[in-house]
Amino acid sequence: MGSNYKPIGDYIRLVDERNKGLQFTNLLGLSISKEFIPSVANIIGTDMENYKIIRKSQFACSTMQVRRDKKMPVALYSKEVPSIISQAYPIFEITDIEELLPEYLMMWFTRSEFDREACFHAVGGVRGSLEWEDFCGMKLPIPSIKKQREIVSEYNVIQNRIVLNNQLITKLEETAQAIYKQWFVDFEFPDENGKPYKSNGGEMVWCEELEKEIPQGWELKSVKDFSSEMKSGSTPRRDENEYWNSKDYPWLKTGELKNSVVIDAEEYISKKGLKESSAKLLPVNSVLIAMYGEGKTKGQVGYLKIEAATNQACCAIICENEIEATFLYYHLRINRDEIVSIAIGGAQPNLSKNIIEELSLIEPTKVIIEKHPFVEIMKLKESYTFEIKSLMDLQNIVLAKMTKVETEKTLEKILGK
């Protein structure tokens, strides 16, 4: 480690400002993804004056369970109006921002190498806590403030583009859901004259199963009958290293679906792992739905834009074409709550392939289903998602630059610059 690496503790100090007089009410939590999130804690009967105030350019962190989670949650507060956070979280600030920029330090905290080092230092058995002294003893390169600003600026340009792309994806998703509701729930799709069908006298017929009227020529079908094939996944044996030592095929878990276009996976399996397990390689445009999972994972959907395998908690639905696949994706996406509510099985009810097969949907006429814009919307989402992936790769390159500061400094001395 170069001489330019300095202990974090030399540049920070703890802050413990309590919410006396109930100055602030916005209560935040801290996520494992190093972000502030609205708190879900039950605060009934809680003395809110004992909560800590966090102000702009201050950090909050959690030193508990670092080894278990393999991450140290830490986030930089950037809003002008202060918030409050649990007294369990240490809050700290930089002592001199002319020596170390808060944004530069936060960049260092986002590096996977930082989390690995924090995990190495974490102690305490199952909880795997990180002692404050050990955290302060961890080192990072401290270049000139000018160099820090350059690195932060470069990083922020990329980050801002990622944020913009995510906003565009969100807007596309909102548009698609609004169109689905208008066309396939309210039945106000454009008729042959371009006018809303139902409100302009479009012919409706009574559907006994749904106990409501649906457009003439539309049919009630099961997901199984609507699709051409349905499959569930499998997990190759973890104790067989040859199943996991080659990145031949992306292998997805339910937590990766997130109601989104899927273009990559956290894990890969080998050709041997695919061949010698019940895992199946799924084609592009497969619609995935999580049959079970922690938190809100169950019922989440994904639209596959790569060939990939999945674990056994995913159900894959394959349609004849993109038009039908994107229609089905939005049907499952919008009706998630209703679908999850019919799950069965104990205190943590799960979906099953059989349940999903029997889910009902109203199939429009071929003329109408071929007019919907979901294929184009999904292609745009795919394009923005691929760009985000490329931008995140660039971010990692910028983060890697942080460790090269010592080398650059040495070269400048050698070259006499």
XYZ file of C-alpha atoms in Angstrom:
417
model
C 0.000 0.000 0.000
C 1.493 3.341 -1.071
C 2.579 6.173 1.189
C -0.340 8.229 -0.061
C -2.791 5.877 1.668
C -4.096 7.394 4.896
C -6.400 6.036 7.654
C -10.031 7.072 7.321
C -10.018 8.009 10.986
C -7.523 10.831 10.346
C -10.137 12.688 8.307
C -13.473 12.089 10.069
C -15.182 12.692 13.396
C -18.297 11.248 14.974
C -21.394 13.457 15.226
C -24.162 12.891 17.778
C -26.831 15.591 17.404
C -30.192 14.555 18.848
C -33.633 15.640 17.669
C -34.392 17.805 20.703
C -37.672 19.655 20.444
C -38.714 17.400 17.577
C -37.093 19.695 15.036
C -37.344 17.169 12.207
C -39.786 14.375 11.374
C -38.452 12.747 8.188
C -37.212 9.367 9.449
C -34.752 7.477 7.274
C -33.280 4.010 7.230
C -30.082 2.747 5.632
C -30.035 0.064 2.949
C -27.429 -2.566 2.196
C -27.098 -0.929 -1.232
C -25.610 2.139 0.510
C -28.614 4.415 0.148
C -30.957 6.239 2.482
C -34.496 4.871 2.353
C -37.760 5.782 4.096
C -37.808 3.978 7.437
C -40.305 1.148 7.950
C -39.673 0.984 11.703
C -42.636 0.973 14.081
C -42.271 4.288 15.913
C -45.497 4.168 17.933
C -44.649 5.206 21.470
C -41.050 5.986 20.511
C -39.297 9.059 21.838
C -38.407 10.809 18.577
C -36.235 13.302 20.443
C -33.670 10.563 20.938
C -33.185 10.024 17.201
C -30.068 11.434 15.569
C -30.150 14.369 13.146
C -28.229 13.907 9.913
C -27.291 16.951 7.854
C -25.966 17.580 4.359
C -22.481 16.111 3.703
C -22.668 13.849 6.756
C -22.478 10.055 6.595
C -24.481 7.370 8.365
C -23.272 3.784 8.574
C -24.012 0.435 10.141
C -21.146 -1.577 11.546
C -23.358 -4.543 12.519
C -23.595 -7.814 10.564
C -20.944 -6.727 8.073
C -19.512 -10.218 7.793
C -22.934 -11.810 7.354
C -24.059 -9.345 4.665
C -20.592 -9.053 3.094
C -21.203 -5.312 2.861
C -20.924 -2.301 5.105
C -23.997 -0.066 4.689
C -22.843 3.540 4.536
C -24.382 6.514 2.761
C -23.715 10.216 2.224
C -26.615 12.567 2.973
C -26.978 15.164 0.200
C -30.238 17.022 0.879
C -30.432 20.575 2.187
C -33.151 19.791 4.751
C -31.920 17.540 7.580
C -33.569 14.235 8.448
C -33.472 11.905 11.439
C -32.155 8.380 11.726
C -31.987 5.671 14.383
C -29.547 6.223 17.217
C -28.114 2.789 16.366
C -26.335 4.251 13.328
C -23.018 6.076 13.814
C -23.032 9.440 12.045
C -19.768 11.037 11.012
C -18.470 13.944 8.969
C -15.215 14.986 7.334
C -13.181 17.371 9.478
C -11.732 19.384 6.567
C -13.357 19.253 3.126
C -10.305 21.007 1.661
C -8.346 17.831 2.393
C -10.962 15.179 1.617
C -14.176 15.607 -0.356
C -17.248 13.813 1.061
C -18.154 12.670 -2.463
C -14.681 11.228 -2.991
C -14.887 9.284 0.269
C -18.342 7.968 -0.682
C -16.918 6.781 -3.979
C -14.342 4.791 -2.028
C -17.092 3.229 0.082
C -18.879 2.007 -3.076
C -15.898 -0.081 -4.165
C -16.302 -3.832 -3.727
C -12.734 -3.911 -2.403
C -13.816 -1.702 0.510
C -16.580 -4.139 1.442
C -14.195 -7.090 1.254
C -11.764 -5.349 3.598
C -14.574 -4.395 5.981
C -15.742 -8.013 5.997
C -12.186 -9.166 6.744
C -12.009 -6.895 9.795
C -15.523 -7.731 11.000
C -15.694 -9.845 14.148
C -18.335 -11.091 16.540
C -19.510 -14.507 15.362
C -22.795 -14.661 13.491
C -23.457 -10.924 13.782
C -20.032 -10.167 12.323
C -19.839 -6.557 13.519
C -17.072 -4.144 12.543
C -15.443 -2.281 15.408
C -15.381 1.501 14.951
C -11.636 1.563 15.589
C -11.066 -0.987 12.818
C -13.206 1.063 10.441
C -11.198 4.197 11.247
C -7.990 2.247 10.658
C -8.942 1.294 7.106
C -6.948 3.290 4.559
C -7.594 5.001 1.264
C -5.487 7.067 -1.175
C -5.764 10.806 -0.587
C -4.641 12.721 -3.704
C -4.692 16.497 -4.027
C -8.077 18.153 -3.663
C -7.831 19.127 -7.350
C -7.399 15.489 -8.348
C -10.274 14.460 -6.071
C -12.546 16.987 -7.782
C -11.554 15.671 -11.215
C -12.326 12.078 -10.239
C -15.627 13.021 -8.567
C -16.665 15.100 -11.584
C -15.931 12.251 -13.989
C -17.857 9.833 -11.794
C -20.846 12.187 -11.461
C -21.169 12.642 -15.225
C -21.606 8.884 -15.559
C -23.859 8.666 -12.506
C -26.134 11.418 -13.806
C -26.528 9.586 -17.117
C -27.434 6.401 -15.236
C -30.042 8.336 -13.243
C -31.450 9.811 -16.468
C -31.694 6.382 -18.102
C -33.467 4.989 -15.050
C -35.912 7.889 -15.195
C -36.578 7.172 -18.876
C -37.182 3.504 -18.090
C -39.590 4.494 -15.309
C -41.471 6.813 -17.686
C -41.718 4.044 -20.307
C -43.013 1.656 -17.663
C -45.648 4.151 -16.525
C -46.717 4.694 -20.134
C -46.984 0.956 -20.817
C -49.058 0.344 -17.701
C -51.397 3.232 -18.555
C -51.884 1.850 -22.069
C -52.525 -1.649 -20.723
C -55.206 -0.349 -18.367
C -56.815 1.780 -21.069
C -56.840 -0.960 -23.709
C -57.220 -4.211 -21.796
C -59.005 -3.242 -18.578
C -61.197 -0.287 -19.582
C -61.508 -1.618 -23.157
C -60.885 1.826 -24.633
C -58.451 0.638 -27.313
C -58.687 2.481 -30.659
C -61.515 1.204 -32.841
C -61.392 1.175 -36.664
C -61.975 4.941 -36.612
C -59.283 5.589 -34.028
C -61.823 6.333 -31.289
C -62.021 4.667 -27.828
C -63.877 1.379 -28.363
C -66.217 1.001 -25.386
C -67.262 4.627 -24.943
C -68.029 4.899 -28.671
C -70.477 2.023 -28.835
C -68.130 -0.894 -29.370
C -69.989 -4.201 -29.101
C -69.655 -5.872 -25.696
C -70.738 -9.383 -24.615
C -71.343 -10.838 -21.162
C -68.624 -13.123 -19.758
C -70.063 -15.525 -17.171
C -66.701 -16.426 -15.611
C -65.724 -12.795 -15.029
C -69.268 -11.599 -14.387
C -68.746 -8.561 -16.587
C -68.866 -7.493 -20.203
C -65.866 -7.869 -22.502
C -65.428 -6.811 -26.149
C -66.976 -8.959 -28.838
C -64.512 -11.612 -30.082
C -62.301 -11.545 -26.963
C -61.816 -14.777 -25.018
C -61.021 -15.789 -21.442
C -57.965 -18.073 -21.424
C -55.538 -19.582 -18.956
C -51.888 -18.570 -19.062
C -51.075 -22.158 -20.035
C -53.382 -22.037 -23.059
C -52.191 -18.564 -24.041
C -48.518 -19.560 -24.017
C -46.744 -22.182 -26.102
C -44.610 -23.631 -23.285
C -43.978 -23.228 -19.547
C -40.873 -24.308 -17.638
C -39.437 -24.098 -14.142
C -35.729 -23.928 -13.376
C -33.215 -25.751 -11.217
C -30.044 -25.164 -9.203
C -27.013 -27.282 -10.141
C -25.292 -28.792 -7.121
C -23.209 -26.192 -5.331
C -20.633 -28.755 -4.206
C -19.744 -29.565 -7.823
C -17.181 -26.906 -8.700
C -17.240 -27.850 -12.396
C -20.870 -26.727 -12.557
C -19.928 -23.177 -11.548
C -16.339 -22.638 -12.738
C -17.167 -21.484 -16.256
C -19.305 -18.507 -17.314
C -21.088 -20.359 -20.106
C -24.711 -19.548 -19.293
C -26.298 -16.795 -17.182
C -28.214 -18.300 -14.247
C -30.907 -16.169 -12.621
C -32.405 -16.068 -9.140
C -35.830 -14.623 -8.329
C -34.321 -11.554 -6.660
C -32.908 -10.465 -10.029
C -36.259 -10.126 -11.810
C -37.422 -6.797 -10.295
C -40.167 -6.151 -12.879
C -37.574 -5.317 -15.498
C -35.783 -6.278 -18.675
C -33.157 -8.916 -17.855
C -29.840 -8.580 -19.721
C -27.371 -10.204 -17.309
C -27.115 -12.417 -14.240
C -25.200 -12.311 -10.976
C -24.109 -15.937 -11.428
C -23.221 -18.219 -14.336
C -23.160 -21.979 -14.760
C -21.050 -24.178 -17.019
C -22.182 -26.312 -19.943
C -21.660 -29.335 -17.701
C -23.785 -27.765 -14.960
C -26.615 -27.202 -17.420
C -26.354 -30.700 -18.903
C -26.183 -32.589 -15.619
C -28.954 -30.721 -13.798
C -32.616 -29.990 -14.399
C -31.788 -26.393 -15.337
C -33.001 -25.383 -18.797
C -31.693 -22.769 -21.204
C -34.523 -20.353 -21.902
C -34.891 -18.371 -25.142
C -34.888 -14.617 -25.567
C -38.342 -13.063 -24.947
C -39.243 -15.572 -22.242
C -41.432 -14.075 -19.506
C -40.246 -14.947 -15.997
C -42.238 -14.810 -12.766
C -40.929 -15.396 -9.241
C -42.909 -18.158 -7.548
C -41.434 -17.394 -4.139
C -38.801 -15.294 -2.480
C -38.146 -12.957 0.424
C -39.857 -9.596 0.886
C -41.698 -8.439 -2.214
C -39.881 -10.794 -4.574
C -42.770 -13.214 -5.024
C -44.804 -12.363 -8.112
C -42.172 -10.057 -9.590
C -41.642 -10.532 -13.314
C -38.764 -10.248 -15.738
C -38.536 -10.059 -19.521
C -35.586 -12.065 -20.783
C -33.427 -10.444 -23.463
C -30.633 -13.022 -23.225
C -30.558 -16.785 -23.251
C -30.395 -17.853 -19.617
C -31.240 -20.529 -17.075
C -33.010 -19.913 -13.762
C -33.330 -21.450 -10.335
C -36.337 -23.527 -9.338
C -38.148 -20.530 -7.853
C -38.646 -18.995 -11.320
C -41.367 -20.005 -13.731
C -40.627 -19.267 -17.387
C -43.436 -18.667 -19.888
C -42.609 -18.894 -23.577
C -44.962 -17.392 -26.155
C -45.200 -17.669 -29.919
C -43.844 -14.171 -30.534
C -42.802 -10.870 -28.948
C -46.258 -9.375 -29.355
C -47.835 -12.044 -27.158
C -44.876 -12.175 -24.766
C -44.872 -8.433 -24.039
C -48.665 -8.457 -23.621
C -48.345 -11.299 -21.097
C -45.506 -9.534 -19.277
C -47.673 -6.488 -18.630
C -50.666 -8.625 -17.697
C -48.612 -10.340 -14.983
C -46.902 -7.081 -14.014
C -50.125 -5.156 -13.444
C -52.022 -8.005 -11.795
C -49.196 -8.981 -9.425
C -51.064 -8.277 -6.185
C -54.065 -10.330 -7.252
C -51.810 -13.167 -8.421
C -49.859 -13.263 -5.151
C -53.087 -13.239 -3.132
C -54.151 -16.616 -4.531
C -50.902 -18.322 -3.546
C -51.147 -21.207 -1.109
C -48.988 -22.798 1.557
C -48.514 -21.919 5.206
C -47.235 -18.723 6.768
C -45.176 -17.825 3.681
C -47.543 -18.668 0.830
C -45.843 -19.437 -2.456
C -46.912 -19.524 -6.042
C -46.427 -22.706 -8.053
C -46.173 -23.580 -11.720
C -49.672 -25.088 -11.534
C -51.141 -21.909 -10.068
C -49.510 -19.778 -12.752
C -50.693 -22.135 -15.502
C -54.306 -21.670 -14.387
C -54.202 -17.879 -14.081
C -56.831 -16.247 -16.267
C -56.368 -13.508 -18.830
C -58.592 -11.974 -21.456
C -57.148 -12.609 -24.902
C -57.940 -9.801 -27.369
C -58.614 -10.422 -31.025
C -55.528 -10.813 -33.194
C -56.159 -7.442 -34.834
C -56.104 -5.629 -31.491
C -53.243 -7.484 -29.835
C -51.006 -6.801 -32.835
C -51.603 -3.039 -32.453
C -50.287 -2.631 -28.911
C -46.962 -0.753 -28.543
C -45.372 -2.982 -25.885
C -42.759 -4.507 -28.216
C -41.374 -1.067 -29.064
C -41.500 0.001 -25.408
C -39.635 -3.136 -24.328
C -36.962 -2.568 -26.979
C -36.413 0.968 -25.704
C -36.186 -0.322 -22.134
C -33.677 -2.922 -23.305
C -31.563 -0.246 -24.998
C -31.508 1.978 -21.897
C -30.745 -1.031 -19.685
C -27.771 -2.074 -21.822
C -26.516 1.506 -21.738
C -26.787 1.539 -17.946
C -24.710 -1.639 -17.806
C -22.030 -0.026 -19.996
C -22.084 3.107 -17.861
C -21.675 1.056 -14.701
C -18.636 -0.609 -16.272
C -17.250 2.886 -16.884
C -17.967 3.769 -13.274
C -15.899 0.806 -12.153
C -13.031 2.056 -14.315
C -13.245 5.458 -12.631
C -13.323 3.805 -9.190
C -10.261 1.789 -10.152
C -8.455 5.067 -10.895
C -8.600 5.890 -7.202
C -5.976 3.253 -6.478
C -3.665 4.539 -9.228
C -3.148 7.960 -7.694
C 0.052 6.824 -5.951
C 1.460 5.465 -9.212
C 0.621 8.682 -11.078
C 2.274 10.754 -8.351
C 5.435 8.671 -8.570
C 5.511 8.999 -12.370
C 5.155 12.759 -12.088
C 8.207 12.853 -9.832
C 10.222 10.658 -12.227
C 9.222 12.768 -15.237
C 9.793 15.989 -13.358
C 6.251 17.273 -13.859
